PDB file of C-alpha atoms in Angstrom:
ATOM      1  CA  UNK A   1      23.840  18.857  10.681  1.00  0.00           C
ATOM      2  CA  UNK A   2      22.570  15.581  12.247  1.00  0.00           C
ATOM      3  CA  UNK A   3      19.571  15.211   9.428  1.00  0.00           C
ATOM      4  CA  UNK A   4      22.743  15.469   6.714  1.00  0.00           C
ATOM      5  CA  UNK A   5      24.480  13.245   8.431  1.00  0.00           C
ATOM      6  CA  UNK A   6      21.027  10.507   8.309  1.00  0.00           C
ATOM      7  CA  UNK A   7      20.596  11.342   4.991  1.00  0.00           C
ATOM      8  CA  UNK A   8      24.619  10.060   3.930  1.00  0.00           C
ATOM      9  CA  UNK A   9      24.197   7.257   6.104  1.00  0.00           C
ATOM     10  CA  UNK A  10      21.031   6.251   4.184  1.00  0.00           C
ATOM     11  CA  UNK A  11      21.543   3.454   1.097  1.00  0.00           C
ATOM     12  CA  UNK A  12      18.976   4.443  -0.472  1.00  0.00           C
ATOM     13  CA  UNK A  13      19.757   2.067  -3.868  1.00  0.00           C
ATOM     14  CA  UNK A  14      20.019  -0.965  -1.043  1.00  0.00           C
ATOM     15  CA  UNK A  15      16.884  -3.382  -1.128  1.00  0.00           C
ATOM     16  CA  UNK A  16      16.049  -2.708   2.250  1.00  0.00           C
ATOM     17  CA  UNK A  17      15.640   1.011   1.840  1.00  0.00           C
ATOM     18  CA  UNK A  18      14.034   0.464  -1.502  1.00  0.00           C
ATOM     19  CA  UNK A  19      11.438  -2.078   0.055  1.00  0.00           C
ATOM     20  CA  UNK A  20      10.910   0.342   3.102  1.00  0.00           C
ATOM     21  CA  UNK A  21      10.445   3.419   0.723  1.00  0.00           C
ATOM     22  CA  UNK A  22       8.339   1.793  -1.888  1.00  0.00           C
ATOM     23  CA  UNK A  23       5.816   4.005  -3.678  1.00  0.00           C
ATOM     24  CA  UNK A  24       5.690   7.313  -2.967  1.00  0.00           C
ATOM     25  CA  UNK A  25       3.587   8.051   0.504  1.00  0.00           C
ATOM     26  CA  UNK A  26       2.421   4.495   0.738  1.00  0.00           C
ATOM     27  CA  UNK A  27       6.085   3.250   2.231  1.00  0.00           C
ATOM     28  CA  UNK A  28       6.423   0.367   4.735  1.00  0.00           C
ATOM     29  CA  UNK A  29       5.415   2.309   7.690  1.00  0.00           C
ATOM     30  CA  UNK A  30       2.634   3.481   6.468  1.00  0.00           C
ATOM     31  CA  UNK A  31       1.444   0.483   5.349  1.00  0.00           C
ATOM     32  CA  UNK A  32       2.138  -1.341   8.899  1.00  0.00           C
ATOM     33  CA  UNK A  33       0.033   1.745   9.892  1.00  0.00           C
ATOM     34  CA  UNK A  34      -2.845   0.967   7.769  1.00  0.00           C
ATOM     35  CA  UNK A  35      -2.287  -2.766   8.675  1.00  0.00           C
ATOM     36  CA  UNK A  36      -3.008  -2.055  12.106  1.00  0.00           C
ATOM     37  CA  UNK A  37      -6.429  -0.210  10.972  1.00  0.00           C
ATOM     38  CA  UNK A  38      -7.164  -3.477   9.546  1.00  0.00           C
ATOM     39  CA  UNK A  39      -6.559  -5.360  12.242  1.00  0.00           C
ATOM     40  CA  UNK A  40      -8.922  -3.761  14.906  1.00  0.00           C
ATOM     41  CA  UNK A  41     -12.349  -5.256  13.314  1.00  0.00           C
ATOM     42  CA  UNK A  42     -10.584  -8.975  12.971  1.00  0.00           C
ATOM     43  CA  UNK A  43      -9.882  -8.321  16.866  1.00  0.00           C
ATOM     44  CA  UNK A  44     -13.617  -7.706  17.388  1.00  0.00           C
ATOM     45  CA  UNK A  45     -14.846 -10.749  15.274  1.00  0.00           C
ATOM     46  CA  UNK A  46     -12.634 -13.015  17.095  1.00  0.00           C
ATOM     47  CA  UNK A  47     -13.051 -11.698  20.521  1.00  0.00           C
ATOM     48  CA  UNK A  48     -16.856 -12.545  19.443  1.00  0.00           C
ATOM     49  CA  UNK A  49     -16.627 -15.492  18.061  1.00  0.00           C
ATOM     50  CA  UNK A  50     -17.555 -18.139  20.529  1.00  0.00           C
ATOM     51  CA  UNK A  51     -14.856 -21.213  20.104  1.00  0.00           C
ATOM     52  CA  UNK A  52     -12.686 -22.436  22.366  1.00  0.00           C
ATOM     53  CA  UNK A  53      -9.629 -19.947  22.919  1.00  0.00           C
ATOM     54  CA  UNK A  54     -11.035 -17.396  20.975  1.00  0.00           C
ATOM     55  CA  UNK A  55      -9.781 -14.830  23.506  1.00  0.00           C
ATOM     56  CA  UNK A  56      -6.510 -16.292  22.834  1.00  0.00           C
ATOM     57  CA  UNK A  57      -6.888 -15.402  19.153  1.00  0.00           C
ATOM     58  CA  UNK A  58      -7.289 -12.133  19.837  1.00  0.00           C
ATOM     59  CA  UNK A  59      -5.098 -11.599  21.678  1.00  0.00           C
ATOM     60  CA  UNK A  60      -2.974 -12.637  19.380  1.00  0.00           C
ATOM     61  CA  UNK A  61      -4.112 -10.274  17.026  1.00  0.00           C
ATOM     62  CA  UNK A  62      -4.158  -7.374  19.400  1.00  0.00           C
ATOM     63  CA  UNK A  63      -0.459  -8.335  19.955  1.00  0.00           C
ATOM     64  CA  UNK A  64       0.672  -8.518  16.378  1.00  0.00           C
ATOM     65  CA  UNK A  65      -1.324  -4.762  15.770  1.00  0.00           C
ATOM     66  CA  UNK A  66       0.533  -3.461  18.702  1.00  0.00           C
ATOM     67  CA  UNK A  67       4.119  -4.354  17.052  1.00  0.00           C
ATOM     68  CA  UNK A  68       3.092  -2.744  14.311  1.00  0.00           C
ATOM     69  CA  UNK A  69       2.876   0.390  16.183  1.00  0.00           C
ATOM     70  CA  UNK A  70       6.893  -0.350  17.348  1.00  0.00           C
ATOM     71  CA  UNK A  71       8.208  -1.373  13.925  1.00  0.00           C
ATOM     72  CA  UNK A  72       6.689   1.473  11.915  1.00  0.00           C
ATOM     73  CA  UNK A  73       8.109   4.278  14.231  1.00  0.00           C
ATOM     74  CA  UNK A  74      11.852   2.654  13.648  1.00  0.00           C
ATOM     75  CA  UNK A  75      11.877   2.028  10.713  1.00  0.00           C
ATOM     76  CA  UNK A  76      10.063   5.984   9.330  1.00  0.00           C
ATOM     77  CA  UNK A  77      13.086   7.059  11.514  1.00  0.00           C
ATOM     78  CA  UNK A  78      15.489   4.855  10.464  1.00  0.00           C
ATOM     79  CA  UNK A  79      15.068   5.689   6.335  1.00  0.00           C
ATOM     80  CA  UNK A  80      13.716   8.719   7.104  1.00  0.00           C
ATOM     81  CA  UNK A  81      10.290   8.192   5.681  1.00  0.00           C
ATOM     82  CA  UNK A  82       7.943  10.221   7.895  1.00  0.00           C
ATOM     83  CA  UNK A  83       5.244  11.754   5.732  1.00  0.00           C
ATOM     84  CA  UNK A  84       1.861  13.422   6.756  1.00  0.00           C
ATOM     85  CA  UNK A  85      -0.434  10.569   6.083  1.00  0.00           C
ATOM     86  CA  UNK A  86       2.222   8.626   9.013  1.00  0.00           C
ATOM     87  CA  UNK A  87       1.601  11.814  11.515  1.00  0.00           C
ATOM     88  CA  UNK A  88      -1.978  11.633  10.870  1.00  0.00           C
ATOM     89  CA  UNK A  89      -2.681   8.066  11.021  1.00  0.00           C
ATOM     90  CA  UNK A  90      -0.577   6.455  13.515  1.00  0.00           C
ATOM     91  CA  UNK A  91      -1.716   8.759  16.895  1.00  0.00           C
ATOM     92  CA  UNK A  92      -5.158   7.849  15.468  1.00  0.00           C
ATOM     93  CA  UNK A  93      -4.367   3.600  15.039  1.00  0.00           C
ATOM     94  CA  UNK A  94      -2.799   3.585  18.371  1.00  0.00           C
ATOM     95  CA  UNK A  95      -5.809   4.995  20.408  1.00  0.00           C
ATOM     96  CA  UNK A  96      -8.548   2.973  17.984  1.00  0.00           C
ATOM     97  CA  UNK A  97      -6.765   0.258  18.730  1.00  0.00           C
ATOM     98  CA  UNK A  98      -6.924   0.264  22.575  1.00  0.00           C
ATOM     99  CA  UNK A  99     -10.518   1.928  23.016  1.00  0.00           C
ATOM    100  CA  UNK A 100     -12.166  -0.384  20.989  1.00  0.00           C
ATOM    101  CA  UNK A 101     -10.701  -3.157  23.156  1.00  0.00           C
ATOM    102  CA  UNK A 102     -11.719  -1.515  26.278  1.00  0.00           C
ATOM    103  CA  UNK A 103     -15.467  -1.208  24.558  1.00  0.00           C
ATOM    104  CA  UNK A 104     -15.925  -4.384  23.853  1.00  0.00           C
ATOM    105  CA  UNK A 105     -14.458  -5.401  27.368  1.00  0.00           C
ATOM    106  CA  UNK A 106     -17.803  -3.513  28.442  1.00  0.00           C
ATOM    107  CA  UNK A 107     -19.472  -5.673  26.824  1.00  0.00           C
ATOM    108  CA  UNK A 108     -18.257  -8.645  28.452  1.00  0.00           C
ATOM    109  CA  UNK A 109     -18.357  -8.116  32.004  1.00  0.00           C
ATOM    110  CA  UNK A 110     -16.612 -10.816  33.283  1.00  0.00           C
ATOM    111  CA  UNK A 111     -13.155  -9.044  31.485  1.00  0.00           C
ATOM    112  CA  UNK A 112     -14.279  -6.571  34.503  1.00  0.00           C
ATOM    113  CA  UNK A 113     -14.810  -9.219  37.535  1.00  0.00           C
ATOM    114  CA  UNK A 114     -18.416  -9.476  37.027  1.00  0.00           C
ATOM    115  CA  UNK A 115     -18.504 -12.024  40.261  1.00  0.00           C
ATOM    116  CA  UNK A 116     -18.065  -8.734  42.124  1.00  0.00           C
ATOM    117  CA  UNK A 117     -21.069  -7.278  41.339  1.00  0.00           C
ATOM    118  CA  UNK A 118     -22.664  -4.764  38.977  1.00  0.00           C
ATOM    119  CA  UNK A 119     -20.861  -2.090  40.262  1.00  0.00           C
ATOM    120  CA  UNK A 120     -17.295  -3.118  38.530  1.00  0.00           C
ATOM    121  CA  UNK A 121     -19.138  -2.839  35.505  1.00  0.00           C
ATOM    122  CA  UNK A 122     -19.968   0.782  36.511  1.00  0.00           C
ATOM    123  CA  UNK A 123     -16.710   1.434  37.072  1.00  0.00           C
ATOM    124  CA  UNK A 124     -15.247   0.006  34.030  1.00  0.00           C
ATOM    125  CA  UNK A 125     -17.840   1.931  32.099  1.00  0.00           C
ATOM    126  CA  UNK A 126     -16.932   4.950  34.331  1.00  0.00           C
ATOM    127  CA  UNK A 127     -12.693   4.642  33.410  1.00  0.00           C
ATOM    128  CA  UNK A 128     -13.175   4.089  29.786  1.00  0.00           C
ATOM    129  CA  UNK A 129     -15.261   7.389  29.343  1.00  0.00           C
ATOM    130  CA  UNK A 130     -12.335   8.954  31.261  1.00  0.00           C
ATOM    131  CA  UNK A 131     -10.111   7.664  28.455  1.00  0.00           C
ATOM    132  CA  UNK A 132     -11.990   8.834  25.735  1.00  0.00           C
ATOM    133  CA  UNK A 133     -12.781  12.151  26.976  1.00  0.00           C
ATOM    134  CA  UNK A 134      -8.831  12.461  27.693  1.00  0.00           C
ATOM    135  CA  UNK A 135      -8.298  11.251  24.191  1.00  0.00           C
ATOM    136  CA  UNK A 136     -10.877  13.694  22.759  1.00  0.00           C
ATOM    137  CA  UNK A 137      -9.784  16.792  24.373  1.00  0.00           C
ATOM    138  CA  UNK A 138      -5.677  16.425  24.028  1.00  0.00           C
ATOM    139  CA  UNK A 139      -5.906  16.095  20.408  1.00  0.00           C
ATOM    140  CA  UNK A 140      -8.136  19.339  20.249  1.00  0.00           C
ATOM    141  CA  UNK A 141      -6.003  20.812  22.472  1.00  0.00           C
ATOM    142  CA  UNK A 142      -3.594  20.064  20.164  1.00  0.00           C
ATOM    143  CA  UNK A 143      -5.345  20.801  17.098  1.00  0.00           C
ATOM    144  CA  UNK A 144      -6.006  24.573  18.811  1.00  0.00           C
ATOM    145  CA  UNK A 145      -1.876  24.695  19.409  1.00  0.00           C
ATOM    146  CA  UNK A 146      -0.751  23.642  15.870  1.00  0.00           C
ATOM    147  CA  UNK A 147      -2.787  26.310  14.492  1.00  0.00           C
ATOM    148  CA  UNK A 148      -0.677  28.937  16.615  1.00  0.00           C
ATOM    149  CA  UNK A 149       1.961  27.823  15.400  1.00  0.00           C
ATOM    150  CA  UNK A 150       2.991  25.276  17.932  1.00  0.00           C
ATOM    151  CA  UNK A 151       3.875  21.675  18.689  1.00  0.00           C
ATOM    152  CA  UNK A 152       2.840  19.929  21.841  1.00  0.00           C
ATOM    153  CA  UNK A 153       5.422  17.041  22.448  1.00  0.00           C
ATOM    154  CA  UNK A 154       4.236  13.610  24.340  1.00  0.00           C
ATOM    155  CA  UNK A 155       4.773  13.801  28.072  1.00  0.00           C
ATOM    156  CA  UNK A 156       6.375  11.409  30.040  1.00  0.00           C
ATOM    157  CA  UNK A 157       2.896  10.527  31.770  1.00  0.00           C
ATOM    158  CA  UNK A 158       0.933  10.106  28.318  1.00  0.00           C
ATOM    159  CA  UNK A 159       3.833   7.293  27.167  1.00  0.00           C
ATOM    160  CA  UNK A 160       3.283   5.796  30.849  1.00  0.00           C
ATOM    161  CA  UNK A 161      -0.737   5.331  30.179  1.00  0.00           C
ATOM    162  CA  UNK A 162      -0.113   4.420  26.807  1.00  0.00           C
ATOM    163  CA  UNK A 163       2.056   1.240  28.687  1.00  0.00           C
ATOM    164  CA  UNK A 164      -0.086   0.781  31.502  1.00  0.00           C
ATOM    165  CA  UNK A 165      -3.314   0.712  28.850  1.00  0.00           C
ATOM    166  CA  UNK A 166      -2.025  -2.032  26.630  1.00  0.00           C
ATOM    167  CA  UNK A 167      -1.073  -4.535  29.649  1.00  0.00           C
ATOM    168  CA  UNK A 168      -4.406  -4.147  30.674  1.00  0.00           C
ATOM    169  CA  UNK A 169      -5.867  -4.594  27.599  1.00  0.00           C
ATOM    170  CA  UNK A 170      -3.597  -7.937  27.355  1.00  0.00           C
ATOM    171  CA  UNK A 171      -3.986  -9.046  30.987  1.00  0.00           C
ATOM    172  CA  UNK A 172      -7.107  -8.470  30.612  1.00  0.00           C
ATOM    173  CA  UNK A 173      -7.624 -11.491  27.206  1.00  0.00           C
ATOM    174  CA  UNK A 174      -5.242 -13.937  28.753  1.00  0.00           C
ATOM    175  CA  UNK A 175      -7.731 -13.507  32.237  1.00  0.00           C
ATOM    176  CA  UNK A 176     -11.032 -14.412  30.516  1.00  0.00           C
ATOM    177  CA  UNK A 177      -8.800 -16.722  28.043  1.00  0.00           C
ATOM    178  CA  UNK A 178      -7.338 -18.576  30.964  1.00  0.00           C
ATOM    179  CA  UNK A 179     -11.397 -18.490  32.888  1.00  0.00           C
ATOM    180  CA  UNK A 180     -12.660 -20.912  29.951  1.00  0.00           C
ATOM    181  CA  UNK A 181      -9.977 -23.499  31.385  1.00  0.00           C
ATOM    182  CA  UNK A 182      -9.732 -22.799  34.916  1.00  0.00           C
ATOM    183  CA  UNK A 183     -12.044 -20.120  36.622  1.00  0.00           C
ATOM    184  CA  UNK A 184     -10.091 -19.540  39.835  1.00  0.00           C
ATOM    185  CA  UNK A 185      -6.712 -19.287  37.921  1.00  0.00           C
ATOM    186  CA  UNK A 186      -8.443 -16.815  35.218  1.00  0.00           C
ATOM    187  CA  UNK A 187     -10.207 -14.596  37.909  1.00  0.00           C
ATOM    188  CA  UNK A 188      -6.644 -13.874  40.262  1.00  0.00           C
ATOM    189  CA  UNK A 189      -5.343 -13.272  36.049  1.00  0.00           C
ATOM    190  CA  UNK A 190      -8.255 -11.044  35.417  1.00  0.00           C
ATOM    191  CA  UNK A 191      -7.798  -9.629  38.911  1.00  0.00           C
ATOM    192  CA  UNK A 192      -3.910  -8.108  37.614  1.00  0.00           C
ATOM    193  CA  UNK A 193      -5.696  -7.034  34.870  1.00  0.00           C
ATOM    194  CA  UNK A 194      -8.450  -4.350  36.876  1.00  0.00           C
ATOM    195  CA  UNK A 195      -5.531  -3.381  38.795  1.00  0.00           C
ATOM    196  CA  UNK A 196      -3.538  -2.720  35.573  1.00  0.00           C
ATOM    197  CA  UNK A 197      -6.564  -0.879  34.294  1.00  0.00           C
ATOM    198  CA  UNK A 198      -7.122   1.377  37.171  1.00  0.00           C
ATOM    199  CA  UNK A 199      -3.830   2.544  37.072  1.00  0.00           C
ATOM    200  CA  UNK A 200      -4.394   3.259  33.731  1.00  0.00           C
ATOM    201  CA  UNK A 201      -7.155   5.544  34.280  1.00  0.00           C
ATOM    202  CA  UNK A 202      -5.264   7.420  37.166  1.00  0.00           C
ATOM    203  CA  UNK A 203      -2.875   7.898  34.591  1.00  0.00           C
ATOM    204  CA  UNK A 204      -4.547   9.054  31.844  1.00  0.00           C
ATOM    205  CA  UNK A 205      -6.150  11.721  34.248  1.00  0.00           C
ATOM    206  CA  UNK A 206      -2.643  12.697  35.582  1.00  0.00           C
ATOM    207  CA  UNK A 207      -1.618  12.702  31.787  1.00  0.00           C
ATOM    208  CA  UNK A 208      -4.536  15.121  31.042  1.00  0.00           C
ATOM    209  CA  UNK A 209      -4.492  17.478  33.551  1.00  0.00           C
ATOM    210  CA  UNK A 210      -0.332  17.665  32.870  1.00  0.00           C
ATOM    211  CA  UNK A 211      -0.986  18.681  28.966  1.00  0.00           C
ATOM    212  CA  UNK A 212      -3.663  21.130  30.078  1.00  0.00           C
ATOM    213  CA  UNK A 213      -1.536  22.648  32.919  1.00  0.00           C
ATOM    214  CA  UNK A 214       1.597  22.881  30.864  1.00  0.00           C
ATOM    215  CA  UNK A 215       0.715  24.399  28.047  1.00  0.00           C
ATOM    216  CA  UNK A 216      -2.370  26.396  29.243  1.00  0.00           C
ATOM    217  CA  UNK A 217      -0.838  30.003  27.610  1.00  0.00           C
ATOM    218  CA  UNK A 218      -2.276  28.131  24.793  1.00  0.00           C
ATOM    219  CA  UNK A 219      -6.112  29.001  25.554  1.00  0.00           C
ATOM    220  CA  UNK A 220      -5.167  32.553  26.060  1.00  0.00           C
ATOM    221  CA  UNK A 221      -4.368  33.273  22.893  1.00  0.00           C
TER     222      UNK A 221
END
C-alpha cells in the first residue's frame, strides 16, 4: 500500500525526477556512487602530496565522498530508484572509502601519535586488521544468508562504527593538518582522534560478534 502510495506521489515528468532518473541504471545515485569510487585515489594523491595543507585537501575530499554516501541513499528512496548496481556498489564505496584512509594513516605514523612510541603504530596496525577482517567476514556472512533465502538488516552497532570510523578518519586529517602549523595544538587534535579510533575498533568487534550471534541459525543450515 505504502510503495503505491510513493509511486503517486512521484512526478515523474518533473525535471527533478527526470534528472535523478536519467538513463536507465546509471541514475543520480548511482552516479554519486561511482563518484565516490573516484574520489578515493584523489584522496590518496593528495594526502601524499607534500604542500602545505595538503591534509586539509583531503580532507576535503574525504568529506565531499562521504556526502555522497548521504545524498545518494535519499534521493534512490526519495524517486524510488534503487537498482542492483546501487545495492552492490554503495556497501562496497562506503567501506573502500574508510579502509583506505585508515591504510594510508599506517603509513604515516604520526596520524597514530608516533611521539609515543612504536608501539601506537602496532596498535593502529593491530585495529585496522580488526576492521578489515570484520568487514571481510559480515559480507560473507551475508553472502552465505542471501543464498538461503535471507536478508541480514544493519544493526544498530554496525551504523554506530560506521559514525565512530569516519570522525576518526576526519579527526584524524585535521590533527596532522593542524601539526604542520602548530605541533602541540595538532597532537591534543590527533590525540581525539586515537580515542575516536579506538572506540571504533571496540565497536566494530561488538558489531561483529552481534551479526554472528544473531543470526548464527544461519551456519547450521
Amino acid at each position: 500500500m505504502s510503495d503505491n502510495l510513493n509511486e503517486k506521489q512521484i512526478d515523474k515528468e518533473s525535471r527533478a525526477y527526470k534528472f535523478a532518473a536519467g538513463n536507465g541504471v546509471m541514475n543520480l545515485p548511482n552516479k554519486l556512487t561511482i563518484s565516490r569510487v573516484v574520489m578515493i585515489p584523489v584522496f590518496i594523491l593528495f594526502f601524499y602530496l607534500e604542500f602545505t595543507g595538503h591534509y586539509f585537501v583531503a580532507l576535503g575530499i574525504f568529506a565531499i565522498a562521504s556526502l555522497t554516501d548521504l545524498f545518494d541513499g535519499k534521493i534512490a528512496r526519495k524517486y524510488n530508484l534503487i537498482t542492483n548496481l546501487g545495492k552492490f556498489l554503495d556497501p562496497i564505496a562506503d567501506k573502500v572509502l574508510v579502509l583506505s584512509a585508515l591504510v594510508v594513516f599506517l603509513t604515516r605514523p604520526l596520524c597514530f601519535g608516533d611521539w609515543l612510541g612504536d608501539w601506537t603504530l602496532i596498535a593502529a596496525g593491530c585495529g585496522v586488521a580488526v576492521i578489515l577482517a570484520r568487514e571481510i567476514i559480515v559480507s560473507g556472512f551475508r553472502m552465505v544468508a542471501a543464498s538461503s533465502g535471507l536478508v541480514i538488516a544493519a544493526d544498530i552497532f554496525g551504523k554506530y562504527k560506521t559514525t565512530a570510523q569516519d570522525i576518526a578518519v576526519v579527526v584524524a586529517l585535521i590533527g596532522v593538518g593542524v601539526h604542520e602549523f602548530h605541533v602541540f595544538a595538532g597532537e591534543i587534535i590527533i590525540y581525539i582522534g586515537m580515542a575516536f579510533f579506538a572506540l571504533a575498533v571496540l565497536l566494530t568487534v561488538i558489531s561483529g560478534v552481534n551479526y554472528l550471534v544473531k543470526n548464527r541459525e544461519v551456519l547450521k543450515k
